[in-house]
Short mmCIF file of C-alpha atoms in Angstrom, two decimals:
data_model
loop_
_atom_site.label_atom_id
_atom_site.label_comp_id
_atom_site.label_asym_id
_atom_site.label_seq_id
_atom_site.Cartn_x
_atom_site.Cartn_y
_atom_site.Cartn_z
CA MET A 1 -14.87 -10.35 36.75
CA SER A 2 -14.84 -6.59 36.66
CA THR A 3 -12.79 -5.00 33.94
CA ASP A 4 -12.25 -1.62 35.52
CA SER A 5 -14.30 1.36 37.17
CA THR A 6 -15.51 2.54 33.76
CA ASP A 7 -19.25 2.63 33.27
CA PRO A 8 -19.94 0.06 30.55
CA THR A 9 -22.37 2.35 28.89
CA ARG A 10 -20.06 5.40 28.69
CA ASP A 11 -19.14 6.79 25.09
CA PRO A 12 -15.56 5.86 24.66
CA SER A 13 -15.35 9.24 22.83
CA ALA A 14 -17.24 11.59 24.95
CA THR A 15 -15.10 12.34 28.04
CA GLY A 16 -13.38 15.70 28.25
CA GLY A 17 -9.53 16.12 28.61
CA ALA A 18 -6.51 15.04 26.71
CA GLY A 19 -3.12 15.76 27.31
CA THR A 20 0.53 14.43 27.20
CA GLY A 21 2.39 13.55 30.35
CA GLY A 22 4.35 10.97 32.15
CA HIS A 23 4.19 8.71 35.20
CA HIS A 24 6.50 10.06 37.68
CA PRO A 25 9.95 8.07 36.99
CA PRO A 26 11.60 5.90 37.49
CA SER A 27 10.78 3.35 39.91
CA ARG A 28 8.93 1.12 37.11
CA PRO A 29 10.52 -1.46 35.17
CA GLN A 30 11.80 -0.27 31.77
CA GLY A 31 9.90 -0.91 28.51
CA PRO A 32 11.20 -1.02 25.27
CA SER A 33 13.08 1.92 23.72
CA ALA A 34 11.30 4.75 22.27
CA PRO A 35 12.03 6.19 18.77
CA GLU A 36 14.38 9.17 18.19
CA THR A 37 11.98 10.50 15.66
CA PRO A 38 8.28 10.69 15.35
CA GLY A 39 8.29 8.40 12.35
CA ALA A 40 8.41 4.87 11.70
CA HIS A 41 9.65 3.03 15.08
CA ARG A 42 9.68 -0.22 16.77
CA ALA A 43 11.79 -1.61 19.78
CA SER A 44 14.74 -3.77 18.66
CA GLN A 45 14.67 -5.68 21.71
CA PRO A 46 11.24 -6.12 23.23
CA ALA A 47 11.00 -5.83 27.06
CA PRO A 48 9.86 -8.62 29.10
CA ARG A 49 5.75 -8.94 29.06
CA ALA A 50 4.26 -7.54 32.20
CA ASP A 51 2.44 -10.27 34.14
CA THR A 52 -1.23 -9.69 33.66
CA GLY A 53 -2.16 -13.45 33.69
CA THR A 54 -3.29 -15.48 30.57
CA ASP A 55 -6.99 -13.78 30.18
CA PRO A 56 -6.79 -11.65 26.86
CA ARG A 57 -9.64 -9.60 28.40
CA ARG A 58 -7.51 -8.87 31.51
CA ARG A 59 -4.53 -7.82 29.35
CA LEU A 60 -6.21 -5.68 26.98
CA VAL A 61 -7.85 -3.91 30.03
CA ALA A 62 -4.47 -3.24 31.35
CA VAL A 63 -3.55 -1.54 28.18
CA ARG A 64 -5.49 1.49 29.33
CA SER A 65 -3.68 1.70 32.72
CA GLU A 66 -0.47 1.42 30.86
CA VAL A 67 -0.91 4.02 28.20
CA GLY A 68 -2.15 6.23 31.36
CA LYS A 69 1.46 6.54 32.44
CA ALA A 70 2.11 8.49 29.47
CA VAL A 71 -1.20 10.31 28.37
CA VAL A 72 -3.43 12.23 30.81
CA GLY A 73 -7.13 12.21 30.83
CA GLN A 74 -7.38 9.66 27.54
CA GLU A 75 -8.73 6.67 29.16
CA ALA A 76 -11.94 7.07 26.87
CA ALA A 77 -9.87 7.35 23.83
CA VAL A 78 -7.79 4.41 24.36
CA THR A 79 -10.90 2.18 25.17
CA GLY A 80 -11.95 3.45 21.75
CA LEU A 81 -8.66 2.41 20.11
CA VAL A 82 -8.97 -1.05 21.72
CA ILE A 83 -12.42 -1.58 20.82
CA ALA A 84 -11.51 -0.96 16.93
CA LEU A 85 -8.67 -3.37 17.44
CA LEU A 86 -11.00 -6.00 18.68
CA ALA A 87 -13.53 -5.31 15.79
CA GLY A 88 -10.81 -5.22 13.17
CA GLY A 89 -11.56 -1.55 12.56
CA HIS A 90 -10.06 1.68 11.71
CA VAL A 91 -10.39 5.09 13.70
CA LEU A 92 -10.53 8.62 12.81
CA LEU A 93 -9.16 10.95 15.64
CA GLU A 94 -10.28 14.34 15.54
CA GLY A 95 -8.60 17.24 17.77
CA VAL A 96 -6.54 20.39 17.76
CA PRO A 97 -2.98 20.22 17.71
CA GLY A 98 -1.13 19.49 20.83
CA VAL A 99 -3.77 16.95 22.60
CA ALA A 100 -1.37 14.14 22.68
CA LYS A 101 -2.83 12.08 19.37
CA THR A 102 0.72 11.00 18.31
CA LEU A 103 1.78 9.94 21.81
CA LEU A 104 -1.54 8.38 22.42
CA VAL A 105 -0.85 6.08 19.39
CA ARG A 106 2.81 5.51 20.01
CA SER A 107 2.03 4.43 23.71
CA LEU A 108 -0.83 2.31 22.75
CA ALA A 109 1.78 0.31 20.18
CA THR A 110 4.26 0.27 23.22
CA ALA A 111 1.76 -1.54 25.73
CA LEU A 112 0.54 -3.89 22.92
CA ASP A 113 4.00 -4.69 21.73
CA VAL A 114 3.15 -4.02 17.96
CA GLU A 115 5.05 -2.15 15.32
CA THR A 116 3.71 1.32 14.69
CA LYS A 117 4.66 3.99 12.08
CA ARG A 118 3.77 7.42 11.13
CA ILE A 119 3.04 9.37 7.94
CA GLN A 120 2.96 13.23 7.77
CA PHE A 121 0.23 13.95 4.95
CA THR A 122 1.07 16.94 3.00
CA PRO A 123 -0.03 18.32 -0.28
CA ASP A 124 2.87 16.82 -2.16
CA LEU A 125 2.58 13.40 -0.80
CA MET A 126 2.28 10.58 -3.63
CA PRO A 127 0.47 7.26 -3.36
CA GLY A 128 3.71 5.54 -3.46
CA ASP A 129 4.84 7.31 -0.34
CA VAL A 130 2.21 5.43 1.40
CA THR A 131 2.19 1.72 -0.20
CA GLY A 132 5.67 1.67 -1.30
CA SER A 133 7.18 1.67 -4.96
CA LEU A 134 9.05 -0.41 -7.46
CA ILE A 135 12.98 0.46 -7.37
CA TYR A 136 15.14 -0.47 -10.23
CA ASP A 137 18.33 -1.98 -9.19
CA SER A 138 21.02 -1.43 -11.84
CA ARG A 139 23.45 -3.94 -10.36
CA SER A 140 20.79 -6.87 -10.78
CA ALA A 141 18.90 -5.15 -13.54
CA GLN A 142 15.68 -5.92 -11.96
CA PHE A 143 13.02 -4.00 -10.12
CA SER A 144 12.32 -4.76 -6.47
CA PHE A 145 9.66 -3.57 -4.08
CA ARG A 146 10.39 -1.13 -1.26
CA ALA A 147 7.35 -1.52 1.17
CA GLY A 148 5.88 1.73 2.28
CA PRO A 149 5.06 2.67 5.82
CA VAL A 150 1.54 0.99 5.38
CA PHE A 151 3.37 -2.35 6.25
CA THR A 152 2.76 -1.99 9.90
CA ASN A 153 0.37 -2.88 12.77
CA LEU A 154 -0.79 0.69 13.83
CA LEU A 155 -0.37 3.25 11.14
CA LEU A 156 -0.83 6.99 12.09
CA ALA A 157 -1.90 8.92 9.25
CA ASP A 158 -1.30 12.32 10.41
CA GLU A 159 -3.59 15.20 9.29
CA ILE A 160 -5.02 12.93 6.52
CA ASN A 161 -7.11 15.76 5.10
CA ARG A 162 -4.05 17.51 4.08
CA THR A 163 -3.04 15.82 0.97
CA PRO A 164 -5.01 15.38 -2.11
CA PRO A 165 -7.92 12.48 -2.95
CA LYS A 166 -5.39 10.68 -4.99
CA THR A 167 -3.26 9.99 -2.11
CA GLN A 168 -6.02 9.68 0.24
CA SER A 169 -7.37 6.83 -1.85
CA ALA A 170 -4.24 4.83 -1.77
CA LEU A 171 -5.20 3.74 1.87
CA LEU A 172 -8.63 2.58 0.70
CA GLU A 173 -7.67 -0.68 -0.57
CA ALA A 174 -5.20 -1.29 2.44
CA MET A 175 -8.00 -0.37 5.08
CA GLU A 176 -10.85 -2.60 3.33
CA GLU A 177 -8.73 -5.39 1.94
CA ARG A 178 -5.74 -5.51 4.31
CA GLN A 179 -3.55 -5.63 1.11
CA VAL A 180 -1.66 -3.51 -1.26
CA SER A 181 -1.44 -4.27 -5.07
CA VAL A 182 2.05 -3.87 -6.71
CA ASP A 183 2.36 -4.34 -10.40
CA GLY A 184 -0.98 -6.18 -10.36
CA GLU A 185 0.13 -8.43 -7.59
CA PRO A 186 -1.62 -8.36 -4.04
CA LEU A 187 0.85 -8.04 -1.12
CA GLY A 188 -0.78 -8.72 2.12
CA LEU A 189 -0.40 -6.30 5.48
CA PRO A 190 0.31 -7.35 8.78
CA ASP A 191 -2.09 -8.68 11.22
CA PRO A 192 -3.27 -6.85 13.24
CA PHE A 193 -3.44 -3.99 11.13
CA MET A 194 -5.27 -0.52 11.84
CA VAL A 195 -5.35 2.91 10.43
CA ILE A 196 -5.47 5.75 12.85
CA ALA A 197 -6.08 8.92 11.10
CA THR A 198 -5.89 12.38 12.47
CA GLN A 199 -7.54 15.54 11.14
CA ASN A 200 -7.61 19.16 12.36
CA PRO A 201 -11.24 20.60 13.18
CA VAL A 202 -10.18 24.30 13.12
CA GLU A 203 -7.83 24.84 10.30
CA TYR A 204 -9.50 24.08 6.86
CA GLU A 205 -7.39 26.32 4.46
CA GLY A 206 -5.74 23.84 2.22
CA THR A 207 -7.20 20.88 3.13
CA TYR A 208 -9.07 18.15 1.29
CA PRO A 209 -12.15 16.80 3.18
CA LEU A 210 -12.32 13.22 3.22
CA PRO A 211 -15.11 11.68 0.63
CA GLU A 212 -17.83 9.81 2.22
CA ALA A 213 -16.80 6.49 0.80
CA GLN A 214 -13.46 6.80 2.73
CA LEU A 215 -15.29 8.24 5.92
CA ASP A 216 -17.14 4.89 5.97
CA ARG A 217 -14.18 2.88 6.12
CA PHE A 218 -13.53 4.07 9.67
CA LEU A 219 -15.33 2.31 12.48
CA LEU A 220 -15.15 4.98 14.87
CA LYS A 221 -14.68 8.81 14.93
CA LEU A 222 -13.26 9.79 18.28
CA VAL A 223 -13.11 13.41 19.31
CA LEU A 224 -10.22 14.73 21.51
CA PRO A 225 -11.21 17.88 23.46
CA LEU A 226 -8.82 20.30 25.24
CA PRO A 227 -7.77 18.97 28.76
CA GLU A 228 -9.77 20.15 31.84
CA ARG A 229 -7.68 22.37 34.35
CA ALA A 230 -6.87 19.77 36.58
CA GLN A 231 -5.70 17.44 34.23
CA GLU A 232 -3.50 20.09 32.20
CA ILE A 233 -2.07 20.91 35.73
CA GLU A 234 -1.02 17.30 36.02
CA VAL A 235 0.45 17.53 32.50
CA LEU A 236 2.62 20.20 33.53
CA SER A 237 3.50 18.59 36.91
CA ARG A 238 4.84 15.41 34.82
CA HIS A 239 7.09 17.48 32.57
CA ALA A 240 8.39 19.46 35.65
CA SER A 241 9.23 15.99 37.02
CA GLY A 242 11.34 15.10 34.14
CA PHE A 243 9.05 13.26 31.65
CA ASP A 244 10.11 13.02 28.17
CA PRO A 245 7.49 12.26 25.74
CA ARG A 246 10.36 11.01 23.29
CA ASN A 247 11.47 8.57 25.98
CA LEU A 248 8.60 6.20 26.65
CA PRO A 249 10.67 3.96 29.03
CA SER A 250 11.12 6.89 31.66
CA ALA A 251 7.26 6.79 32.16
CA GLY A 252 7.68 3.14 32.91
CA LEU A 253 5.74 1.81 29.84
CA ARG A 254 6.21 -1.85 28.80
CA ALA A 255 4.11 -4.37 26.92
CA VAL A 256 1.25 -5.85 28.80
CA ALA A 257 -0.29 -7.54 25.65
CA GLY A 258 0.55 -8.78 22.29
CA ALA A 259 -0.55 -9.93 18.96
CA GLU A 260 -1.53 -13.34 20.05
CA ASP A 261 -3.52 -11.89 22.94
CA LEU A 262 -5.55 -9.76 20.52
CA ALA A 263 -6.06 -12.40 17.89
CA LEU A 264 -7.53 -14.75 20.98
CA ALA A 265 -9.75 -11.88 22.06
CA ARG A 266 -11.07 -11.29 18.67
CA SER A 267 -12.03 -14.94 18.37
CA GLN A 268 -13.95 -14.64 21.99
CA VAL A 269 -15.80 -11.52 20.73
CA THR A 270 -17.43 -13.39 17.76
CA THR A 271 -19.15 -15.54 20.47
CA VAL A 272 -20.68 -12.58 22.34
CA GLY A 273 -24.48 -12.99 21.68
CA VAL A 274 -26.96 -10.59 20.47
CA THR A 275 -30.59 -11.26 20.65
CA PRO A 276 -33.05 -10.28 17.72
CA GLU A 277 -34.48 -7.45 19.88
CA VAL A 278 -30.87 -5.81 20.19
CA LEU A 279 -30.32 -6.44 16.51
CA ALA A 280 -33.64 -4.66 15.71
CA TYR A 281 -32.59 -1.72 18.02
CA ALA A 282 -29.54 -1.18 16.08
CA VAL A 283 -31.31 -1.47 12.65
CA ASP A 284 -33.90 1.11 14.05
CA LEU A 285 -31.40 3.65 15.28
CA VAL A 286 -29.70 3.45 11.91
CA ARG A 287 -32.84 3.59 9.93
CA ALA A 288 -34.13 6.32 12.00
CA THR A 289 -31.15 8.62 10.79
CA ARG A 290 -32.22 8.26 7.14
CA SER A 291 -35.90 9.80 7.77
CA MET A 292 -34.79 13.12 9.80
CA PRO A 293 -35.58 16.13 8.02
CA SER A 294 -32.02 17.66 8.59
CA VAL A 295 -30.29 14.83 6.98
CA ALA A 296 -29.42 14.64 3.30
CA LEU A 297 -27.57 11.30 3.70
CA GLY A 298 -28.17 8.74 6.55
CA VAL A 299 -26.17 5.73 8.02
CA SER A 300 -25.88 3.01 5.54
CA PRO A 301 -26.29 -0.56 6.11
CA ARG A 302 -22.47 -0.80 6.59
CA GLY A 303 -22.85 1.54 9.55
CA ALA A 304 -25.27 -0.87 11.10
CA THR A 305 -22.70 -3.62 10.78
CA ALA A 306 -20.13 -1.47 12.29
CA LEU A 307 -22.43 -0.50 15.14
CA LEU A 308 -23.03 -4.35 15.93
CA ALA A 309 -19.31 -4.84 15.86
CA SER A 310 -18.32 -2.05 18.06
CA SER A 311 -21.09 -3.01 20.66
CA ARG A 312 -19.92 -6.77 20.66
CA ALA A 313 -16.45 -5.79 21.21
CA TRP A 314 -17.60 -3.16 24.14
CA ALA A 315 -19.62 -5.94 25.91
CA TRP A 316 -16.69 -8.21 25.59
CA LEU A 317 -14.30 -5.60 27.22
CA ALA A 318 -16.78 -5.20 29.83
CA GLY A 319 -16.86 -8.85 30.78
CA ARG A 320 -20.39 -9.85 29.42
CA SER A 321 -21.18 -12.63 26.76
CA PHE A 322 -24.12 -10.68 25.48
CA VAL A 323 -24.72 -7.30 24.03
CA THR A 324 -27.22 -5.15 25.86
CA PRO A 325 -29.40 -2.00 24.46
CA ASP A 326 -27.16 0.04 26.56
CA ASP A 327 -23.97 -1.05 24.75
CA VAL A 328 -25.48 -0.01 21.59
CA LYS A 329 -26.47 3.42 22.81
CA ALA A 330 -22.88 3.86 24.17
CA LEU A 331 -21.33 3.11 20.81
CA ALA A 332 -23.79 4.92 18.57
CA LEU A 333 -22.15 8.29 18.68
CA PRO A 334 -18.56 7.48 18.03
CA THR A 335 -19.68 4.73 15.35
CA LEU A 336 -22.26 6.79 13.38
CA ARG A 337 -21.63 10.48 13.68
CA HIS A 338 -19.13 10.59 10.57
CA ARG A 339 -21.66 8.61 8.37
CA ILE A 340 -24.23 11.35 8.56
CA GLN A 341 -24.29 14.01 5.86
CA LEU A 342 -26.37 16.93 6.73
CA ARG A 343 -28.52 19.41 4.36
CA ALA A 344 -27.10 22.91 4.01
CA GLU A 345 -29.80 24.50 5.49
CA ALA A 346 -29.64 22.48 8.70
CA GLU A 347 -25.88 23.15 9.12
CA MET A 348 -26.74 26.82 8.91
CA GLU A 349 -29.12 26.50 11.87
CA GLY A 350 -26.50 24.83 14.04
CA ILE A 351 -27.47 21.12 13.79
CA THR A 352 -24.73 18.73 13.95
CA PRO A 353 -24.48 15.03 13.33
CA GLN A 354 -23.87 14.47 17.11
CA SER A 355 -27.45 16.38 17.74
CA VAL A 356 -29.12 14.19 15.14
CA ILE A 357 -27.85 10.89 16.98
CA GLU A 358 -28.89 12.19 20.22
CA SER A 359 -32.50 13.04 18.88
CA VAL A 360 -32.47 9.26 17.49
CA LEU A 361 -31.53 7.88 20.87
CA ARG A 362 -34.01 9.62 22.62
CA THR A 363 -36.89 9.01 20.16
CA VAL A 364 -36.25 5.10 19.19
CA PRO A 365 -37.86 2.78 21.61
CA VAL A 366 -35.40 0.66 23.74
CA PRO A 367 -36.01 -2.99 23.94
CA ARG A 368 -36.70 -4.38 27.51
#
């Protein structure tokens, strides 16, 4: 069964183009109501699930087409987000303002029929604003916990590098342990749970770079470039036809998969086979980053396990029961580039983590 026309070896983060737009309305069935504000939201009355069969793979592949009704040119980014969901990981989105990062997450949540919330990170944001806090009720003379926005399925952490490390670290336990500690008691987060954090690559004044320990918690780093000319024309054409990014039902978005489909898909991903040769290839790629003269800190063993997880998810999504070396190569860049720390002199020479990974992919022998 073919999943779609996408090349299975294609890097989910490497395609050009990103933009907002909507499908020409309104002859499509209506989906759940979109929020009035860009903050936390969930449709109170979910729309009927679109008929995409009972195969979880077919349903998750349909998510990409559904998101395309609202977002132009982001098929690869959507694939990366679906891979992260299948692997139980988190995603770091990097792109300049206005390339549909927020709309992408909202559209994905609508297509998956899950809850999403948004946090705008600012310098004065406190950890309790993320995880929640204990509130004293004078009527009952007791403290009660008021849950923060982290208690959701898809959490959009907008401009995460604009808040101090103390608040950034509030996400660490949630991302790694899927729980929040309140007054010493652990509170579990919903399942599925994924953090999608964004950062602006061109404005560094007043920002707090993410520490290596937190960067390593993200399964993938996806870069959203500016759209190509034809894609930008399509964006304007859709807006001229009446598309409102605050009203996703006008684009015909509806749920095509749900949390139960995702849970079944995850169980199937764990059955995807990996030969010893492919395992060794993934390890050799990671170890090669540590010996590069331009690298101060290479990819850790956690990065190797992340590469394995994302490769298995991609192989399953592509309709295979085994991982190929091409799957590993396709996911190497988005999985590893944020885990490499360059030497200062290498950065001055224009070397980037991407060029390091590309060099490693050229030099490490591929198993046959």
